């Protein structure tokens, strides 16, 4: 497998160094950690907004650090949540006395480490609140599973809570906005190929030339179902249909959509999928207020995409449309 | 039981043996995790135990409970993912049981506290296809062997390792309901759980180390006599 790596165990460190070198005026790294924060963190008078998770999802998470979005992002090893110690350091570095909101994706490692970090930070008198994102509709939320995964819908949470915090919202208000997005967002993804993690150096799962995996997460884990190759329209129909059904969006409602690339699929193909997603919404009488297309939350070099739909009202439209200036997203 | 300097030495040896075993099984664990997870378990555990092995020089200055606590905090600080809090956080919490040193009695208390914390953190019952499936039979067997059957700790540990191995095999046909494998639903059936497997490897290395240090231990009966008069069957789930 050809990859531009040196020693695979330096993968995350070297990636962060490169990111810092690209944005020295915006970002700084907390000493001895894999945490990046705004160069001017903590920002006086503002609730801190932080996120984090495994590496391999670039530009998530550090790409969204900046005005109107995140104050800090912790990078774990590839597909592994950061440690509680590093998360705690990040929370403390982003607290200006107004408290810190942690945006957590619903994976057990992330949840456990953020919980532990929150306990540690609270012992230092930092007020911490949490929003757990679980937008993946592929996974049944039942007594028998760990709940849904948090995937690309997380970006909309980052955007909304970041805007609310920038507008002077209290910790409670910022958290409430995050929960509102979580209640109204759904995502489903497809893999055309497995990804290759740098340390393993070969595909995580074998997928035949004519096979695809539906209902994948963002860690190269197999999906919920394997099926034969489909056209772009068939994939869009399947993913969008599942998400709309789950969210129960009705004719006349407004939504934001994301067609998100998994890292190995060209923009052209994402646009082809988006074309069909918008046709479906049109047919259903659902109005797209904003359509995002691109690589927002990737899975290394995996080919494939996910479709996210988020129902919006006036408050969410203001927040999702508000100005943001980060390396990966500008509004 | 052996005096504290021997216990320190035994802990350092155990750490080094576990680290070496995890290193040699790194790819195996990652392959198991590829099938039903995200292919990082081997590398994660390796990173954690390498960091722990690098700390053994510091053990000489510490009490045994501090040593065990340091093992836990080092794992937390280096592993991340669910494995960090589950393997490291649980060792850290359970280390309190060794305040009076390591005896047959405190080792049972440690094992129970560790299991309790793992179940609590992971919110996983037996049969969810997780490390709990190896750990639970091991801990119950150990407790029963010491407290009920009056077996020497080394024999009890050997029985616990056997029980853990059966627990690992037991995970193969299960449908995962906890952890990342749960997202696969029925597709997780037929695969051995990586967390249960690494738990077995750790127990095997502890047994191996203990057999070097515990040969000829004779204070077992005295400990067994002071054990609580509890029906071990009730402790089984």
Short mmCIF file of N, CA, C and O in Angstrom, two decimals, chain A residues 207-278:
data_model
loop_
_atom_site.label_atom_id
_atom_site.label_comp_id
_atom_site.label_asym_id
_atom_site.label_seq_id
_atom_site.Cartn_x
_atom_site.Cartn_y
_atom_site.Cartn_z
N UNK A 207 -13.18 -6.09 0.47
CA UNK A 207 -14.41 -5.80 -0.25
C UNK A 207 -14.12 -6.11 -1.71
O UNK A 207 -13.15 -5.61 -2.28
N UNK A 208 -14.96 -6.97 -2.30
CA UNK A 208 -14.74 -7.34 -3.69
C UNK A 208 -14.95 -6.15 -4.62
O UNK A 208 -15.55 -5.15 -4.24
N UNK A 209 -14.47 -6.29 -5.84
CA UNK A 209 -14.58 -5.23 -6.87
C UNK A 209 -16.04 -4.79 -7.06
O UNK A 209 -16.32 -3.64 -7.32
N UNK A 210 -16.94 -5.75 -6.94
CA UNK A 210 -18.35 -5.47 -7.24
C UNK A 210 -19.20 -5.36 -5.97
O UNK A 210 -20.40 -5.53 -6.02
N UNK A 211 -18.54 -5.11 -4.83
CA UNK A 211 -19.30 -5.04 -3.57
C UNK A 211 -19.15 -3.69 -2.90
O UNK A 211 -18.12 -3.03 -3.05
N UNK A 212 -20.15 -3.31 -2.13
CA UNK A 212 -20.07 -2.11 -1.30
C UNK A 212 -20.64 -2.42 0.08
O UNK A 212 -21.38 -3.38 0.26
N UNK A 213 -20.27 -1.59 1.05
CA UNK A 213 -20.75 -1.75 2.42
C UNK A 213 -21.68 -0.58 2.73
O UNK A 213 -21.26 0.58 2.68
N UNK A 214 -22.89 -0.89 3.12
CA UNK A 214 -23.83 0.15 3.52
C UNK A 214 -23.85 0.28 5.04
O UNK A 214 -23.67 -0.71 5.75
N UNK A 215 -24.11 1.49 5.51
CA UNK A 215 -24.26 1.68 6.96
C UNK A 215 -22.93 1.62 7.69
O UNK A 215 -22.83 1.02 8.75
N UNK A 216 -21.91 2.25 7.11
CA UNK A 216 -20.59 2.25 7.75
C UNK A 216 -20.48 3.37 8.77
O UNK A 216 -21.22 4.34 8.75
N UNK A 217 -19.50 3.24 9.66
CA UNK A 217 -19.13 4.34 10.54
C UNK A 217 -18.01 5.11 9.89
O UNK A 217 -17.88 5.13 8.67
N UNK A 218 -17.16 5.73 10.71
CA UNK A 218 -16.07 6.51 10.13
C UNK A 218 -14.72 5.97 10.58
O UNK A 218 -13.74 6.69 10.63
N UNK A 219 -14.67 4.70 10.93
CA UNK A 219 -13.41 4.14 11.42
C UNK A 219 -13.00 2.93 10.62
O UNK A 219 -12.27 2.07 11.11
N UNK A 220 -13.50 2.83 9.41
CA UNK A 220 -13.11 1.68 8.60
C UNK A 220 -13.70 0.39 9.10
O UNK A 220 -13.35 -0.68 8.61
N UNK A 221 -14.62 0.46 10.06
CA UNK A 221 -15.26 -0.77 10.49
C UNK A 221 -16.27 -1.18 9.41
O UNK A 221 -16.82 -0.32 8.73
N UNK A 222 -16.50 -2.47 9.23
CA UNK A 222 -17.50 -2.87 8.24
C UNK A 222 -18.86 -2.25 8.56
O UNK A 222 -19.11 -1.83 9.69
N UNK A 223 -19.72 -2.20 7.55
CA UNK A 223 -21.04 -1.59 7.75
C UNK A 223 -22.05 -2.58 8.26
O UNK A 223 -21.71 -3.66 8.73
N UNK A 224 -23.32 -2.21 8.16
CA UNK A 224 -24.37 -3.10 8.66
C UNK A 224 -24.79 -4.10 7.60
O UNK A 224 -25.44 -5.09 7.90
N UNK A 225 -24.43 -3.84 6.33
CA UNK A 225 -24.93 -4.68 5.25
C UNK A 225 -23.98 -4.60 4.07
O UNK A 225 -23.47 -3.53 3.73
N UNK A 226 -23.72 -5.75 3.43
CA UNK A 226 -22.89 -5.74 2.22
C UNK A 226 -23.78 -6.03 1.03
O UNK A 226 -24.67 -6.87 1.10
N UNK A 227 -23.56 -5.32 -0.04
CA UNK A 227 -24.43 -5.51 -1.19
C UNK A 227 -23.63 -5.32 -2.47
O UNK A 227 -22.46 -4.94 -2.43
N UNK A 228 -24.25 -5.59 -3.60
CA UNK A 228 -23.58 -5.42 -4.87
C UNK A 228 -23.40 -3.95 -5.22
O UNK A 228 -24.05 -3.08 -4.63
N UNK A 229 -22.52 -3.67 -6.16
CA UNK A 229 -22.26 -2.29 -6.59
C UNK A 229 -23.55 -1.65 -7.10
O UNK A 229 -24.39 -2.31 -7.71
N UNK A 230 -23.70 -0.37 -6.79
CA UNK A 230 -24.89 0.36 -7.23
C UNK A 230 -24.44 1.59 -8.02
O UNK A 230 -23.30 2.04 -7.88
N UNK A 231 -25.35 2.18 -8.77
CA UNK A 231 -25.06 3.47 -9.41
C UNK A 231 -25.11 4.57 -8.36
O UNK A 231 -25.64 4.38 -7.26
N UNK A 232 -24.61 5.74 -8.75
CA UNK A 232 -24.63 6.89 -7.83
C UNK A 232 -26.06 7.21 -7.40
O UNK A 232 -26.31 7.50 -6.22
N UNK A 233 -26.98 7.14 -8.35
CA UNK A 233 -28.38 7.46 -8.02
C UNK A 233 -28.96 6.44 -7.04
O UNK A 233 -29.67 6.80 -6.10
N UNK A 234 -28.64 5.16 -7.28
CA UNK A 234 -29.16 4.13 -6.37
C UNK A 234 -28.60 4.31 -4.96
O UNK A 234 -29.32 4.17 -3.96
N UNK A 235 -27.31 4.65 -4.88
CA UNK A 235 -26.70 4.89 -3.56
C UNK A 235 -27.39 6.09 -2.90
O UNK A 235 -27.78 6.03 -1.72
N UNK A 236 -27.56 7.16 -3.66
CA UNK A 236 -28.20 8.37 -3.10
C UNK A 236 -29.62 8.06 -2.64
O UNK A 236 -30.05 8.51 -1.58
N UNK A 237 -30.33 7.29 -3.45
CA UNK A 237 -31.71 6.93 -3.08
C UNK A 237 -31.73 6.17 -1.76
O UNK A 237 -32.53 6.45 -0.87
N UNK A 238 -30.83 5.20 -1.67
CA UNK A 238 -30.81 4.36 -0.47
C UNK A 238 -30.46 5.18 0.78
O UNK A 238 -31.17 5.13 1.79
N UNK A 239 -29.37 5.93 0.71
CA UNK A 239 -28.91 6.67 1.89
C UNK A 239 -29.92 7.75 2.29
O UNK A 239 -30.31 7.86 3.45
N UNK A 240 -30.35 8.53 1.30
CA UNK A 240 -31.26 9.63 1.60
C UNK A 240 -32.59 9.10 2.12
O UNK A 240 -33.16 9.64 3.07
N UNK A 241 -33.05 8.01 1.49
CA UNK A 241 -34.32 7.42 1.91
C UNK A 241 -34.30 7.02 3.37
O UNK A 241 -35.20 7.32 4.14
N UNK A 242 -33.21 6.34 3.76
CA UNK A 242 -33.08 5.89 5.15
C UNK A 242 -33.07 7.08 6.12
O UNK A 242 -33.68 7.03 7.19
N UNK A 243 -32.34 8.12 5.74
CA UNK A 243 -32.22 9.28 6.64
C UNK A 243 -33.57 10.00 6.77
O UNK A 243 -34.00 10.33 7.87
N UNK A 244 -34.23 10.21 5.63
CA UNK A 244 -35.52 10.93 5.68
C UNK A 244 -36.56 10.14 6.47
O UNK A 244 -37.33 10.71 7.24
N UNK A 245 -36.53 8.84 6.28
CA UNK A 245 -37.47 7.99 6.99
C UNK A 245 -37.25 8.10 8.50
O UNK A 245 -38.17 8.25 9.29
N UNK A 246 -35.97 8.06 8.88
CA UNK A 246 -35.65 8.11 10.30
C UNK A 246 -36.02 9.46 10.92
O UNK A 246 -36.55 9.53 12.01
N UNK A 247 -35.70 10.54 10.18
CA UNK A 247 -35.95 11.89 10.72
C UNK A 247 -37.42 12.27 10.62
O UNK A 247 -37.87 13.20 11.28
N UNK A 248 -38.13 11.56 9.73
CA UNK A 248 -39.54 11.86 9.53
C UNK A 248 -39.74 13.31 9.08
O UNK A 248 -40.56 14.04 9.63
N UNK A 249 -38.94 13.72 8.09
CA UNK A 249 -39.06 15.09 7.56
C UNK A 249 -40.30 15.15 6.68
O UNK A 249 -40.54 14.25 5.88
N UNK A 250 -41.07 16.22 6.83
CA UNK A 250 -42.30 16.32 6.05
C UNK A 250 -42.19 17.39 4.96
O UNK A 250 -41.37 18.30 5.05
N UNK A 251 -43.02 17.23 3.99
CA UNK A 251 -43.11 18.20 2.90
C UNK A 251 -43.30 19.60 3.49
O UNK A 251 -44.07 19.78 4.43
N UNK A 252 -42.57 20.58 2.92
CA UNK A 252 -42.69 21.95 3.40
C UNK A 252 -41.64 22.33 4.44
O UNK A 252 -41.42 23.50 4.70
N UNK A 253 -40.97 21.31 5.02
CA UNK A 253 -39.92 21.62 6.00
C UNK A 253 -38.62 22.00 5.29
O UNK A 253 -38.41 21.64 4.13
N UNK A 254 -37.76 22.70 6.02
CA UNK A 254 -36.47 23.10 5.45
C UNK A 254 -35.33 22.30 6.07
O UNK A 254 -35.36 21.99 7.26
N UNK A 255 -34.32 22.00 5.25
CA UNK A 255 -33.19 21.20 5.74
C UNK A 255 -31.86 21.73 5.21
O UNK A 255 -31.82 22.45 4.21
N UNK A 256 -30.80 21.36 5.94
CA UNK A 256 -29.44 21.49 5.42
C UNK A 256 -28.99 20.08 5.07
O UNK A 256 -29.26 19.15 5.83
N UNK A 257 -28.32 19.92 3.93
CA UNK A 257 -27.81 18.59 3.57
C UNK A 257 -26.30 18.64 3.49
O UNK A 257 -25.70 19.69 3.20
N UNK A 258 -25.68 17.51 3.79
CA UNK A 258 -24.24 17.36 3.54
C UNK A 258 -24.03 16.08 2.75
O UNK A 258 -24.49 15.01 3.17
N UNK A 259 -23.38 16.19 1.61
CA UNK A 259 -22.85 15.01 0.95
C UNK A 259 -21.35 15.03 1.26
O UNK A 259 -20.61 15.90 0.80
N UNK A 260 -20.95 14.11 2.13
CA UNK A 260 -19.60 14.12 2.69
C UNK A 260 -18.75 13.02 2.09
O UNK A 260 -19.17 11.86 2.04
N UNK A 261 -17.57 13.37 1.64
CA UNK A 261 -16.64 12.38 1.10
C UNK A 261 -15.88 11.68 2.21
O UNK A 261 -15.58 12.28 3.24
N UNK A 262 -15.55 10.41 2.01
CA UNK A 262 -14.84 9.64 3.04
C UNK A 262 -13.32 9.74 2.89
O UNK A 262 -12.58 9.07 3.61
N UNK A 263 -12.85 10.54 1.96
CA UNK A 263 -11.41 10.76 1.83
C UNK A 263 -10.85 10.29 0.50
O UNK A 263 -9.87 10.84 0.01
N UNK A 264 -11.47 9.28 -0.10
CA UNK A 264 -10.92 8.74 -1.34
C UNK A 264 -11.81 8.91 -2.55
O UNK A 264 -11.56 8.31 -3.60
N UNK A 265 -12.86 9.71 -2.40
CA UNK A 265 -13.79 9.89 -3.52
C UNK A 265 -13.70 11.33 -4.05
O UNK A 265 -13.71 12.27 -3.27
N UNK A 266 -13.58 11.48 -5.36
CA UNK A 266 -13.43 12.84 -5.91
C UNK A 266 -14.70 13.67 -5.75
O UNK A 266 -15.80 13.13 -5.65
N UNK A 267 -14.50 14.99 -5.75
CA UNK A 267 -15.61 15.94 -5.64
C UNK A 267 -16.66 15.70 -6.72
O UNK A 267 -17.85 15.81 -6.47
N UNK A 268 -16.19 15.36 -7.92
CA UNK A 268 -17.13 15.17 -9.03
C UNK A 268 -18.20 14.14 -8.66
O UNK A 268 -19.38 14.33 -8.89
N UNK A 269 -17.75 13.04 -8.05
CA UNK A 269 -18.70 11.98 -7.69
C UNK A 269 -19.63 12.45 -6.56
O UNK A 269 -20.80 12.10 -6.52
N UNK A 270 -19.06 13.25 -5.65
CA UNK A 270 -19.91 13.78 -4.56
C UNK A 270 -20.99 14.69 -5.15
O UNK A 270 -22.14 14.68 -4.70
N UNK A 271 -20.61 15.47 -6.16
CA UNK A 271 -21.61 16.34 -6.80
C UNK A 271 -22.68 15.51 -7.51
O UNK A 271 -23.85 15.87 -7.50
N UNK A 272 -22.26 14.41 -8.12
CA UNK A 272 -23.24 13.53 -8.79
C UNK A 272 -24.24 13.00 -7.77
O UNK A 272 -25.46 12.98 -8.01
N UNK A 273 -23.73 12.61 -6.60
CA UNK A 273 -24.63 12.13 -5.54
C UNK A 273 -25.52 13.28 -5.06
O UNK A 273 -26.73 13.11 -4.88
N UNK A 274 -24.92 14.45 -4.89
CA UNK A 274 -25.70 15.60 -4.41
C UNK A 274 -26.83 15.96 -5.37
O UNK A 274 -27.94 16.32 -4.95
N UNK A 275 -26.53 15.84 -6.66
CA UNK A 275 -27.55 16.13 -7.67
C UNK A 275 -28.79 15.28 -7.40
O UNK A 275 -29.91 15.77 -7.37
N UNK A 276 -28.56 14.00 -7.15
CA UNK A 276 -29.68 13.09 -6.91
C UNK A 276 -30.35 13.36 -5.55
O UNK A 276 -31.58 13.32 -5.43
N UNK A 277 -29.54 13.65 -4.53
CA UNK A 277 -30.10 13.96 -3.21
C UNK A 277 -31.08 15.13 -3.33
O UNK A 277 -32.19 15.09 -2.79
N UNK A 278 -30.67 16.15 -4.08
CA UNK A 278 -31.54 17.34 -4.21
C UNK A 278 -32.81 17.02 -5.02
O UNK A 278 -33.88 17.55 -4.73
#
